[in-house]
PDB file of C-alpha atoms in Angstrom:
ATOM      1  CA  UNK A   1     179.474  74.138  27.447  1.00 41.00           C
ATOM      2  CA  UNK A   2     182.372  76.551  26.648  1.00 39.00           C
ATOM      3  CA  UNK A   3     179.853  78.889  24.998  1.00 45.00           C
ATOM      4  CA  UNK A   4     177.558  78.829  28.189  1.00 45.00           C
ATOM      5  CA  UNK A   5     180.416  79.429  30.529  1.00 44.00           C
ATOM      6  CA  UNK A   6     181.669  82.418  28.337  1.00 49.00           C
ATOM      7  CA  UNK A   7     178.090  83.925  28.156  1.00 53.00           C
ATOM      8  CA  UNK A   8     177.907  83.522  32.064  1.00 62.00           C
ATOM      9  CA  UNK A   9     181.083  85.587  32.408  1.00 83.00           C
ATOM     10  CA  UNK A  10     180.574  89.276  33.981  1.00 88.00           C
ATOM     11  CA  UNK A  11     181.175  92.188  31.453  1.00 94.00           C
ATOM     12  CA  UNK A  12     184.398  93.861  31.774  1.00 95.00           C
ATOM     13  CA  UNK A  13     183.951  97.579  31.872  1.00 94.00           C
ATOM     14  CA  UNK A  14     187.310  98.190  29.865  1.00 92.00           C
ATOM     15  CA  UNK A  15     185.715  96.057  26.927  1.00 93.00           C
ATOM     16  CA  UNK A  16     182.830  98.699  26.611  1.00 94.00           C
ATOM     17  CA  UNK A  17     185.416 101.239  25.226  1.00 92.00           C
ATOM     18  CA  UNK A  18     184.051 104.005  27.179  1.00 93.00           C
ATOM     19  CA  UNK A  19     186.147 107.074  27.982  1.00 90.00           C
ATOM     20  CA  UNK A  20     185.392 109.856  30.619  1.00 86.00           C
ATOM     21  CA  UNK A  21     186.774 112.402  28.265  1.00 86.00           C
ATOM     22  CA  UNK A  22     184.398 113.214  25.289  1.00 85.00           C
ATOM     23  CA  UNK A  23     186.893 115.635  23.340  1.00 83.00           C
ATOM     24  CA  UNK A  24     190.689 115.908  24.080  1.00 82.00           C
ATOM     25  CA  UNK A  25     192.411 118.652  22.366  1.00 78.00           C
ATOM     26  CA  UNK A  26     195.601 118.308  24.174  1.00 74.00           C
ATOM     27  CA  UNK A  27     195.561 121.508  25.859  1.00 71.00           C
ATOM     28  CA  UNK A  28     191.684 121.142  26.778  1.00 73.00           C
ATOM     29  CA  UNK A  29     189.528 118.274  27.556  1.00 75.00           C
ATOM     30  CA  UNK A  30     185.789 118.044  27.617  1.00 81.00           C
ATOM     31  CA  UNK A  31     184.390 115.318  29.971  1.00 80.00           C
ATOM     32  CA  UNK A  32     181.104 113.547  29.551  1.00 84.00           C
ATOM     33  CA  UNK A  33     180.249 114.645  32.863  1.00 79.00           C
ATOM     34  CA  UNK A  34     180.439 118.357  31.936  1.00 80.00           C
ATOM     35  CA  UNK A  35     178.402 117.511  28.942  1.00 88.00           C
ATOM     36  CA  UNK A  36     175.739 115.727  31.086  1.00 88.00           C
ATOM     37  CA  UNK A  37     175.260 118.770  33.141  1.00 82.00           C
ATOM     38  CA  UNK A  38     174.943 120.935  29.967  1.00 86.00           C
ATOM     39  CA  UNK A  39     172.616 118.697  28.262  1.00 92.00           C
ATOM     40  CA  UNK A  40     170.428 118.332  31.394  1.00 90.00           C
ATOM     41  CA  UNK A  41     170.151 122.249  31.761  1.00 88.00           C
ATOM     42  CA  UNK A  42     169.499 123.208  27.980  1.00 91.00           C
ATOM     43  CA  UNK A  43     167.030 120.056  27.237  1.00 95.00           C
ATOM     44  CA  UNK A  44     165.373 120.959  30.760  1.00 93.00           C
ATOM     45  CA  UNK A  45     165.152 124.728  29.725  1.00 92.00           C
ATOM     46  CA  UNK A  46     163.444 123.562  26.392  1.00 95.00           C
ATOM     47  CA  UNK A  47     160.836 121.483  28.026  1.00 96.00           C
ATOM     48  CA  UNK A  48     160.235 124.251  30.707  1.00 95.00           C
ATOM     49  CA  UNK A  49     159.430 126.446  27.661  1.00 94.00           C
ATOM     50  CA  UNK A  50     156.860 123.871  26.534  1.00 96.00           C
ATOM     51  CA  UNK A  51     155.256 123.634  29.963  1.00 96.00           C
ATOM     52  CA  UNK A  52     154.963 127.335  30.443  1.00 94.00           C
ATOM     53  CA  UNK A  53     152.983 127.899  27.190  1.00 93.00           C
ATOM     54  CA  UNK A  54     150.293 126.080  28.606  1.00 91.00           C
ATOM     55  CA  UNK A  55     147.269 128.104  30.290  1.00 88.00           C
ATOM     56  CA  UNK A  56     147.746 129.015  33.827  1.00 88.00           C
ATOM     57  CA  UNK A  57     151.535 129.066  33.866  1.00 92.00           C
ATOM     58  CA  UNK A  58     152.809 130.611  37.009  1.00 93.00           C
ATOM     59  CA  UNK A  59     155.745 132.359  35.342  1.00 92.00           C
ATOM     60  CA  UNK A  60     156.386 133.928  31.845  1.00 91.00           C
ATOM     61  CA  UNK A  61     159.038 133.318  29.227  1.00 91.00           C
ATOM     62  CA  UNK A  62     161.336 135.913  30.840  1.00 91.00           C
ATOM     63  CA  UNK A  63     161.365 134.162  34.038  1.00 91.00           C
ATOM     64  CA  UNK A  64     162.310 131.011  32.744  1.00 90.00           C
ATOM     65  CA  UNK A  65     165.286 132.667  31.006  1.00 88.00           C
ATOM     66  CA  UNK A  66     166.372 134.318  34.268  1.00 84.00           C
ATOM     67  CA  UNK A  67     166.003 131.058  36.317  1.00 84.00           C
ATOM     68  CA  UNK A  68     168.451 129.218  34.061  1.00 81.00           C
ATOM     69  CA  UNK A  69     171.481 131.339  35.262  1.00 82.00           C
ATOM     70  CA  UNK A  70     170.144 130.976  38.948  1.00 79.00           C
ATOM     71  CA  UNK A  71     169.789 127.319  38.521  1.00 80.00           C
ATOM     72  CA  UNK A  72     173.117 126.821  36.961  1.00 80.00           C
ATOM     73  CA  UNK A  73     174.782 128.413  39.974  1.00 81.00           C
ATOM     74  CA  UNK A  74     172.486 126.578  42.408  1.00 80.00           C
ATOM     75  CA  UNK A  75     173.427 123.193  40.888  1.00 78.00           C
ATOM     76  CA  UNK A  76     177.120 123.898  40.967  1.00 78.00           C
ATOM     77  CA  UNK A  77     177.619 125.485  44.184  1.00 78.00           C
ATOM     78  CA  UNK A  78     174.942 123.422  46.125  1.00 76.00           C
ATOM     79  CA  UNK A  79     175.994 120.284  44.506  1.00 74.00           C
ATOM     80  CA  UNK A  80     179.856 120.781  45.329  1.00 75.00           C
ATOM     81  CA  UNK A  81     179.047 122.027  48.947  1.00 77.00           C
ATOM     82  CA  UNK A  82     176.609 119.335  49.626  1.00 71.00           C
ATOM     83  CA  UNK A  83     179.403 116.737  48.660  1.00 69.00           C
ATOM     84  CA  UNK A  84     181.783 118.359  50.935  1.00 72.00           C
ATOM     85  CA  UNK A  85     179.234 118.601  53.938  1.00 71.00           C
ATOM     86  CA  UNK A  86     177.574 115.240  53.360  1.00 69.00           C
ATOM     87  CA  UNK A  87     180.185 112.905  51.953  1.00 68.00           C
ATOM     88  CA  UNK A  88     183.720 114.300  52.085  1.00 69.00           C
ATOM     89  CA  UNK A  89     184.368 116.374  55.029  1.00 71.00           C
ATOM     90  CA  UNK A  90     188.151 116.060  54.869  1.00 72.00           C
ATOM     91  CA  UNK A  91     188.037 118.577  52.007  1.00 69.00           C
ATOM     92  CA  UNK A  92     187.416 121.346  54.618  1.00 65.00           C
ATOM     93  CA  UNK A  93     190.879 120.793  55.948  1.00 64.00           C
ATOM     94  CA  UNK A  94     192.133 122.335  52.681  1.00 64.00           C
ATOM     95  CA  UNK A  95     189.199 125.006  52.100  1.00 68.00           C
ATOM     96  CA  UNK A  96     190.584 125.801  48.642  1.00 64.00           C
ATOM     97  CA  UNK A  97     190.165 122.234  47.452  1.00 62.00           C
ATOM     98  CA  UNK A  98     186.421 123.044  47.666  1.00 64.00           C
ATOM     99  CA  UNK A  99     186.851 124.831  44.301  1.00 60.00           C
ATOM    100  CA  UNK A 100     188.535 122.000  42.598  1.00 61.00           C
ATOM    101  CA  UNK A 101     185.586 120.794  40.726  1.00 59.00           C
ATOM    102  CA  UNK A 102     187.588 119.127  37.995  1.00 56.00           C
ATOM    103  CA  UNK A 103     188.351 116.466  40.568  1.00 58.00           C
ATOM    104  CA  UNK A 104     184.984 115.329  40.600  1.00 60.00           C
ATOM    105  CA  UNK A 105     182.683 115.086  43.716  1.00 65.00           C
ATOM    106  CA  UNK A 106     178.998 116.285  43.503  1.00 68.00           C
ATOM    107  CA  UNK A 107     175.960 115.763  45.583  1.00 74.00           C
ATOM    108  CA  UNK A 108     172.598 115.471  43.931  1.00 70.00           C
ATOM    109  CA  UNK A 109     170.888 116.217  47.283  1.00 72.00           C
ATOM    110  CA  UNK A 110     173.207 119.373  47.451  1.00 77.00           C
ATOM    111  CA  UNK A 111     172.346 120.352  44.034  1.00 77.00           C
ATOM    112  CA  UNK A 112     168.606 120.008  44.594  1.00 81.00           C
ATOM    113  CA  UNK A 113     168.738 122.227  47.582  1.00 83.00           C
ATOM    114  CA  UNK A 114     170.874 124.782  45.630  1.00 83.00           C
ATOM    115  CA  UNK A 115     168.276 124.767  42.886  1.00 85.00           C
ATOM    116  CA  UNK A 116     165.337 125.190  45.377  1.00 86.00           C
ATOM    117  CA  UNK A 117     167.191 128.344  46.998  1.00 87.00           C
ATOM    118  CA  UNK A 118     167.425 129.827  43.415  1.00 86.00           C
ATOM    119  CA  UNK A 119     163.815 129.347  42.978  1.00 88.00           C
ATOM    120  CA  UNK A 120     162.988 130.947  46.373  1.00 91.00           C
ATOM    121  CA  UNK A 121     165.282 133.893  45.357  1.00 88.00           C
ATOM    122  CA  UNK A 122     163.787 134.424  41.883  1.00 89.00           C
ATOM    123  CA  UNK A 123     159.981 134.042  43.149  1.00 90.00           C
ATOM    124  CA  UNK A 124     160.558 136.440  46.017  1.00 91.00           C
ATOM    125  CA  UNK A 125     161.930 138.932  43.582  1.00 90.00           C
ATOM    126  CA  UNK A 126     159.508 138.599  41.014  1.00 91.00           C
ATOM    127  CA  UNK A 127     156.635 138.040  43.559  1.00 92.00           C
ATOM    128  CA  UNK A 128     155.874 134.608  42.096  1.00 93.00           C
ATOM    129  CA  UNK A 129     154.064 131.694  43.725  1.00 93.00           C
ATOM    130  CA  UNK A 130     156.912 129.726  45.056  1.00 93.00           C
ATOM    131  CA  UNK A 131     155.415 126.317  45.107  1.00 95.00           C
ATOM    132  CA  UNK A 132     153.730 126.537  41.719  1.00 95.00           C
ATOM    133  CA  UNK A 133     157.069 127.489  40.273  1.00 94.00           C
ATOM    134  CA  UNK A 134     158.574 124.410  42.035  1.00 93.00           C
ATOM    135  CA  UNK A 135     156.016 122.290  40.267  1.00 97.00           C
ATOM    136  CA  UNK A 136     156.946 123.206  36.896  1.00 96.00           C
ATOM    137  CA  UNK A 137     160.879 123.009  37.561  1.00 93.00           C
ATOM    138  CA  UNK A 138     160.204 119.620  39.135  1.00 95.00           C
ATOM    139  CA  UNK A 139     159.064 118.292  35.729  1.00 97.00           C
ATOM    140  CA  UNK A 140     162.214 119.265  34.017  1.00 95.00           C
ATOM    141  CA  UNK A 141     164.582 117.699  36.658  1.00 93.00           C
ATOM    142  CA  UNK A 142     164.562 114.044  35.451  1.00 96.00           C
ATOM    143  CA  UNK A 143     166.657 115.093  32.307  1.00 95.00           C
ATOM    144  CA  UNK A 144     169.584 116.345  34.377  1.00 90.00           C
ATOM    145  CA  UNK A 145     169.257 113.296  36.701  1.00 92.00           C
ATOM    146  CA  UNK A 146     169.408 110.627  33.814  1.00 95.00           C
ATOM    147  CA  UNK A 147     172.203 112.391  31.996  1.00 93.00           C
ATOM    148  CA  UNK A 148     174.369 112.785  35.430  1.00 89.00           C
ATOM    149  CA  UNK A 149     173.830 109.091  36.112  1.00 93.00           C
ATOM    150  CA  UNK A 150     174.952 108.002  32.747  1.00 95.00           C
ATOM    151  CA  UNK A 151     177.990 110.208  33.130  1.00 90.00           C
ATOM    152  CA  UNK A 152     178.584 108.366  36.405  1.00 90.00           C
ATOM    153  CA  UNK A 153     178.571 105.064  34.479  1.00 95.00           C
ATOM    154  CA  UNK A 154     180.958 106.433  31.714  1.00 94.00           C
ATOM    155  CA  UNK A 155     183.248 107.464  34.428  1.00 89.00           C
ATOM    156  CA  UNK A 156     183.246 103.963  35.973  1.00 92.00           C
ATOM    157  CA  UNK A 157     182.387 105.548  39.545  1.00 87.00           C
ATOM    158  CA  UNK A 158     179.835 105.122  42.074  1.00 87.00           C
ATOM    159  CA  UNK A 159     179.222 101.456  41.010  1.00 93.00           C
ATOM    160  CA  UNK A 160     177.225  98.881  42.972  1.00 95.00           C
ATOM    161  CA  UNK A 161     177.791  96.021  45.211  1.00 96.00           C
ATOM    162  CA  UNK A 162     179.239  92.622  44.441  1.00 96.00           C
ATOM    163  CA  UNK A 163     176.660  90.333  42.390  1.00 96.00           C
ATOM    164  CA  UNK A 164     176.432  87.396  40.199  1.00 94.00           C
ATOM    165  CA  UNK A 165     173.503  88.808  38.106  1.00 95.00           C
ATOM    166  CA  UNK A 166     174.154  88.269  34.361  1.00 94.00           C
ATOM    167  CA  UNK A 167     174.413  91.910  33.577  1.00 96.00           C
ATOM    168  CA  UNK A 168     177.100  92.433  36.470  1.00 97.00           C
ATOM    169  CA  UNK A 169     180.303  94.630  35.460  1.00 97.00           C
ATOM    170  CA  UNK A 170     183.852  94.395  36.479  1.00 96.00           C
ATOM    171  CA  UNK A 171     184.853  98.336  36.926  1.00 96.00           C
ATOM    172  CA  UNK A 172     188.569  99.129  37.054  1.00 92.00           C
ATOM    173  CA  UNK A 173     188.463 100.875  40.275  1.00 89.00           C
ATOM    174  CA  UNK A 174     185.964  98.160  41.925  1.00 89.00           C
ATOM    175  CA  UNK A 175     188.564  95.340  42.145  1.00 89.00           C
ATOM    176  CA  UNK A 176     188.320  92.117  40.305  1.00 92.00           C
ATOM    177  CA  UNK A 177     184.712  91.562  41.247  1.00 94.00           C
ATOM    178  CA  UNK A 178     181.572  91.816  39.274  1.00 96.00           C
ATOM    179  CA  UNK A 179     179.128  94.512  40.476  1.00 97.00           C
ATOM    180  CA  UNK A 180     175.647  95.806  40.075  1.00 97.00           C
ATOM    181  CA  UNK A 181     175.699  98.807  37.434  1.00 97.00           C
ATOM    182  CA  UNK A 182     173.646 100.772  39.835  1.00 97.00           C
ATOM    183  CA  UNK A 183     174.401 103.925  37.836  1.00 96.00           C
ATOM    184  CA  UNK A 184     172.088 102.831  35.312  1.00 97.00           C
ATOM    185  CA  UNK A 185     169.285 101.632  37.906  1.00 98.00           C
ATOM    186  CA  UNK A 186     169.358 105.024  39.026  1.00 97.00           C
ATOM    187  CA  UNK A 187     169.468 106.711  35.642  1.00 97.00           C
ATOM    188  CA  UNK A 188     166.259 104.572  34.577  1.00 97.00           C
ATOM    189  CA  UNK A 189     164.340 105.351  37.782  1.00 97.00           C
ATOM    190  CA  UNK A 190     165.312 108.848  38.157  1.00 96.00           C
ATOM    191  CA  UNK A 191     165.196 109.884  34.600  1.00 96.00           C
ATOM    192  CA  UNK A 192     162.476 107.993  32.218  1.00 97.00           C
ATOM    193  CA  UNK A 193     160.317 106.632  35.018  1.00 98.00           C
ATOM    194  CA  UNK A 194     160.146 109.905  37.232  1.00 98.00           C
ATOM    195  CA  UNK A 195     159.692 111.821  33.685  1.00 98.00           C
ATOM    196  CA  UNK A 196     156.784 109.714  32.793  1.00 98.00           C
ATOM    197  CA  UNK A 197     155.051 109.901  36.226  1.00 98.00           C
ATOM    198  CA  UNK A 198     155.532 113.847  36.318  1.00 98.00           C
ATOM    199  CA  UNK A 199     154.227 114.199  32.630  1.00 98.00           C
ATOM    200  CA  UNK A 200     151.230 111.977  33.474  1.00 98.00           C
ATOM    201  CA  UNK A 201     150.343 114.329  36.310  1.00 98.00           C
ATOM    202  CA  UNK A 202     151.017 117.436  34.484  1.00 97.00           C
ATOM    203  CA  UNK A 203     149.083 116.622  31.302  1.00 97.00           C
ATOM    204  CA  UNK A 204     146.598 114.221  32.407  1.00 96.00           C
ATOM    205  CA  UNK A 205     145.447 115.536  35.498  1.00 95.00           C
ATOM    206  CA  UNK A 206     144.808 118.876  37.171  1.00 92.00           C
ATOM    207  CA  UNK A 207     147.894 118.539  39.583  1.00 95.00           C
ATOM    208  CA  UNK A 208     149.610 121.910  38.195  1.00 93.00           C
ATOM    209  CA  UNK A 209     146.898 123.841  39.723  1.00 93.00           C
ATOM    210  CA  UNK A 210     147.205 122.348  43.182  1.00 95.00           C
ATOM    211  CA  UNK A 211     150.588 124.118  44.475  1.00 95.00           C
ATOM    212  CA  UNK A 212     153.174 121.701  45.811  1.00 96.00           C
ATOM    213  CA  UNK A 213     151.574 118.500  44.193  1.00 97.00           C
ATOM    214  CA  UNK A 214     154.196 117.967  41.427  1.00 98.00           C
ATOM    215  CA  UNK A 215     157.116 119.083  43.494  1.00 96.00           C
ATOM    216  CA  UNK A 216     155.919 116.708  46.156  1.00 98.00           C
ATOM    217  CA  UNK A 217     155.524 113.772  43.559  1.00 98.00           C
ATOM    218  CA  UNK A 218     159.115 114.718  42.223  1.00 97.00           C
ATOM    219  CA  UNK A 219     160.415 114.638  45.833  1.00 96.00           C
ATOM    220  CA  UNK A 220     158.506 111.401  46.668  1.00 98.00           C
ATOM    221  CA  UNK A 221     159.713 109.511  43.460  1.00 98.00           C
ATOM    222  CA  UNK A 222     163.174 110.638  43.703  1.00 95.00           C
ATOM    223  CA  UNK A 223     163.613 110.081  47.344  1.00 96.00           C
ATOM    224  CA  UNK A 224     161.935 106.540  47.003  1.00 97.00           C
ATOM    225  CA  UNK A 225     164.117 105.398  43.795  1.00 97.00           C
ATOM    226  CA  UNK A 226     167.421 106.699  45.656  1.00 94.00           C
ATOM    227  CA  UNK A 227     166.644 104.948  48.733  1.00 97.00           C
ATOM    228  CA  UNK A 228     165.947 101.642  46.640  1.00 97.00           C
ATOM    229  CA  UNK A 229     169.052 101.544  44.671  1.00 97.00           C
ATOM    230  CA  UNK A 230     171.260 102.548  47.410  1.00 95.00           C
ATOM    231  CA  UNK A 231     170.595  98.795  48.727  1.00 96.00           C
ATOM    232  CA  UNK A 232     172.445  97.739  45.550  1.00 96.00           C
ATOM    233  CA  UNK A 233     175.143 100.520  45.354  1.00 95.00           C
ATOM    234  CA  UNK A 234     178.364 100.424  47.447  1.00 94.00           C
ATOM    235  CA  UNK A 235     178.813 103.126  49.981  1.00 89.00           C
ATOM    236  CA  UNK A 236     181.509 105.675  49.573  1.00 81.00           C
ATOM    237  CA  UNK A 237     184.599 104.271  50.798  1.00 78.00           C
ATOM    238  CA  UNK A 238     184.972 107.042  53.702  1.00 78.00           C
ATOM    239  CA  UNK A 239     181.344 106.441  54.757  1.00 82.00           C
ATOM    240  CA  UNK A 240     181.591 102.576  55.033  1.00 87.00           C
ATOM    241  CA  UNK A 241     181.776 102.683  58.493  1.00 89.00           C
ATOM    242  CA  UNK A 242     178.829 105.073  58.716  1.00 88.00           C
ATOM    243  CA  UNK A 243     176.816 102.745  56.666  1.00 89.00           C
ATOM    244  CA  UNK A 244     177.738  99.658  58.911  1.00 91.00           C
ATOM    245  CA  UNK A 245     177.152 101.748  62.208  1.00 93.00           C
ATOM    246  CA  UNK A 246     173.702 103.388  61.051  1.00 93.00           C
ATOM    247  CA  UNK A 247     172.390 100.453  58.948  1.00 93.00           C
ATOM    248  CA  UNK A 248     171.803 102.965  56.156  1.00 93.00           C
ATOM    249  CA  UNK A 249     173.777 104.776  53.510  1.00 93.00           C
ATOM    250  CA  UNK A 250     174.293 108.408  53.667  1.00 87.00           C
ATOM    251  CA  UNK A 251     172.177 108.737  50.525  1.00 89.00           C
ATOM    252  CA  UNK A 252     169.325 106.832  52.020  1.00 95.00           C
ATOM    253  CA  UNK A 253     169.434 109.148  55.240  1.00 94.00           C
ATOM    254  CA  UNK A 254     169.444 112.320  52.963  1.00 89.00           C
ATOM    255  CA  UNK A 255     166.401 110.654  51.003  1.00 94.00           C
ATOM    256  CA  UNK A 256     164.110 110.162  54.034  1.00 96.00           C
ATOM    257  CA  UNK A 257     163.521 113.838  54.464  1.00 94.00           C
ATOM    258  CA  UNK A 258     162.633 114.240  50.637  1.00 94.00           C
ATOM    259  CA  UNK A 259     160.141 111.268  50.951  1.00 97.00           C
ATOM    260  CA  UNK A 260     158.276 112.733  53.882  1.00 98.00           C
ATOM    261  CA  UNK A 261     158.316 116.166  52.171  1.00 97.00           C
ATOM    262  CA  UNK A 262     156.710 114.587  49.227  1.00 97.00           C
ATOM    263  CA  UNK A 263     154.021 112.870  51.114  1.00 98.00           C
ATOM    264  CA  UNK A 264     153.225 115.990  52.949  1.00 98.00           C
ATOM    265  CA  UNK A 265     153.042 118.117  49.824  1.00 97.00           C
ATOM    266  CA  UNK A 266     150.794 115.574  47.968  1.00 97.00           C
ATOM    267  CA  UNK A 267     148.646 115.183  50.889  1.00 97.00           C
ATOM    268  CA  UNK A 268     148.120 119.013  51.449  1.00 97.00           C
ATOM    269  CA  UNK A 269     147.992 120.131  47.813  1.00 96.00           C
ATOM    270  CA  UNK A 270     144.363 120.145  47.413  1.00 92.00           C
ATOM    271  CA  UNK A 271     143.890 122.384  50.359  1.00 91.00           C
ATOM    272  CA  UNK A 272     146.124 125.161  48.534  1.00 89.00           C
ATOM    273  CA  UNK A 273     143.991 124.991  45.387  1.00 83.00           C
ATOM    274  CA  UNK A 274     143.137 128.465  44.170  1.00 73.00           C
ATOM    275  CA  UNK A 275     141.803 129.874  41.019  1.00 69.00           C
ATOM    276  CA  UNK A 276     144.563 130.071  38.688  1.00 67.00           C
ATOM    277  CA  UNK A 277     144.196 132.844  35.684  1.00 58.00           C
ATOM    278  CA  UNK A 278     145.845 131.992  32.554  1.00 56.00           C
ATOM    279  CA  UNK A 279     149.324 133.847  32.260  1.00 54.00           C
ATOM    280  CA  UNK A 280     149.523 132.653  28.566  1.00 50.00           C
ATOM    281  CA  UNK A 281     147.072 130.993  26.112  1.00 44.00           C
ATOM    282  CA  UNK A 282     143.367 131.933  25.546  1.00 43.00           C
ATOM    283  CA  UNK A 283     141.660 129.271  27.866  1.00 43.00           C
ATOM    284  CA  UNK A 284     140.599 130.267  31.401  1.00 38.00           C
ATOM    285  CA  UNK A 285     141.599 127.937  34.055  1.00 45.00           C
ATOM    286  CA  UNK A 286     139.200 127.184  36.877  1.00 40.00           C
TER     287      UNK A 286
END
């Protein structure tokens, strides 16, 4: 009886031994959140080089090298501005606080906008096909999304709603109540699942020769996953009233345009199909 009761007790986050700081040198601390961004960018870059080695790539290695710098800026600037505009507008009362990245606060939707803008700038300058480049970049995005959500979990932030599921966790900042580890739900759906879907369509179909299709699949998958998980995630404290008034969380409202965009790009992709000549490799691409 006692063993069963103990087993039914929710997990305490403090018992997991997790620390937001990966390495503390006293005068300088490296946080897991920063490492998550770095890992997402580096592994994403490596996978992108694998993708562009296939026949019919819309860009060369030098474009991928150049893109990393622009993408990093897009993620940081777009993510931070997105957070300020979508989730914490009070920061604008003290404009210099926008630059206090060490205090946390990044928006994935804002980061996505920043990356898309970075792609647009690069493709316009290099005269590349914007949608086809977006298709390839979309395939590497799951790495960053997954690592970012795991970092959220390690930080004990962005937890879920109160629940009695066996895997519920009591987070230090969430009161003495068991909650959904919604960060891990998102990490799974936006990471391994999204990667597997995109990898299947890239390697097993001709989707990469239909401009916008992979981009659309990524937008639809992420938007649907985020919309679903938000039902188990606690709304940000400053947006509780907004969620109650509108019936949906801010994250869900921001995901709806992504879902619509994804459906549109997938449905119209075949109409944009053109002959693609090989950028690398020896095989012709019809």
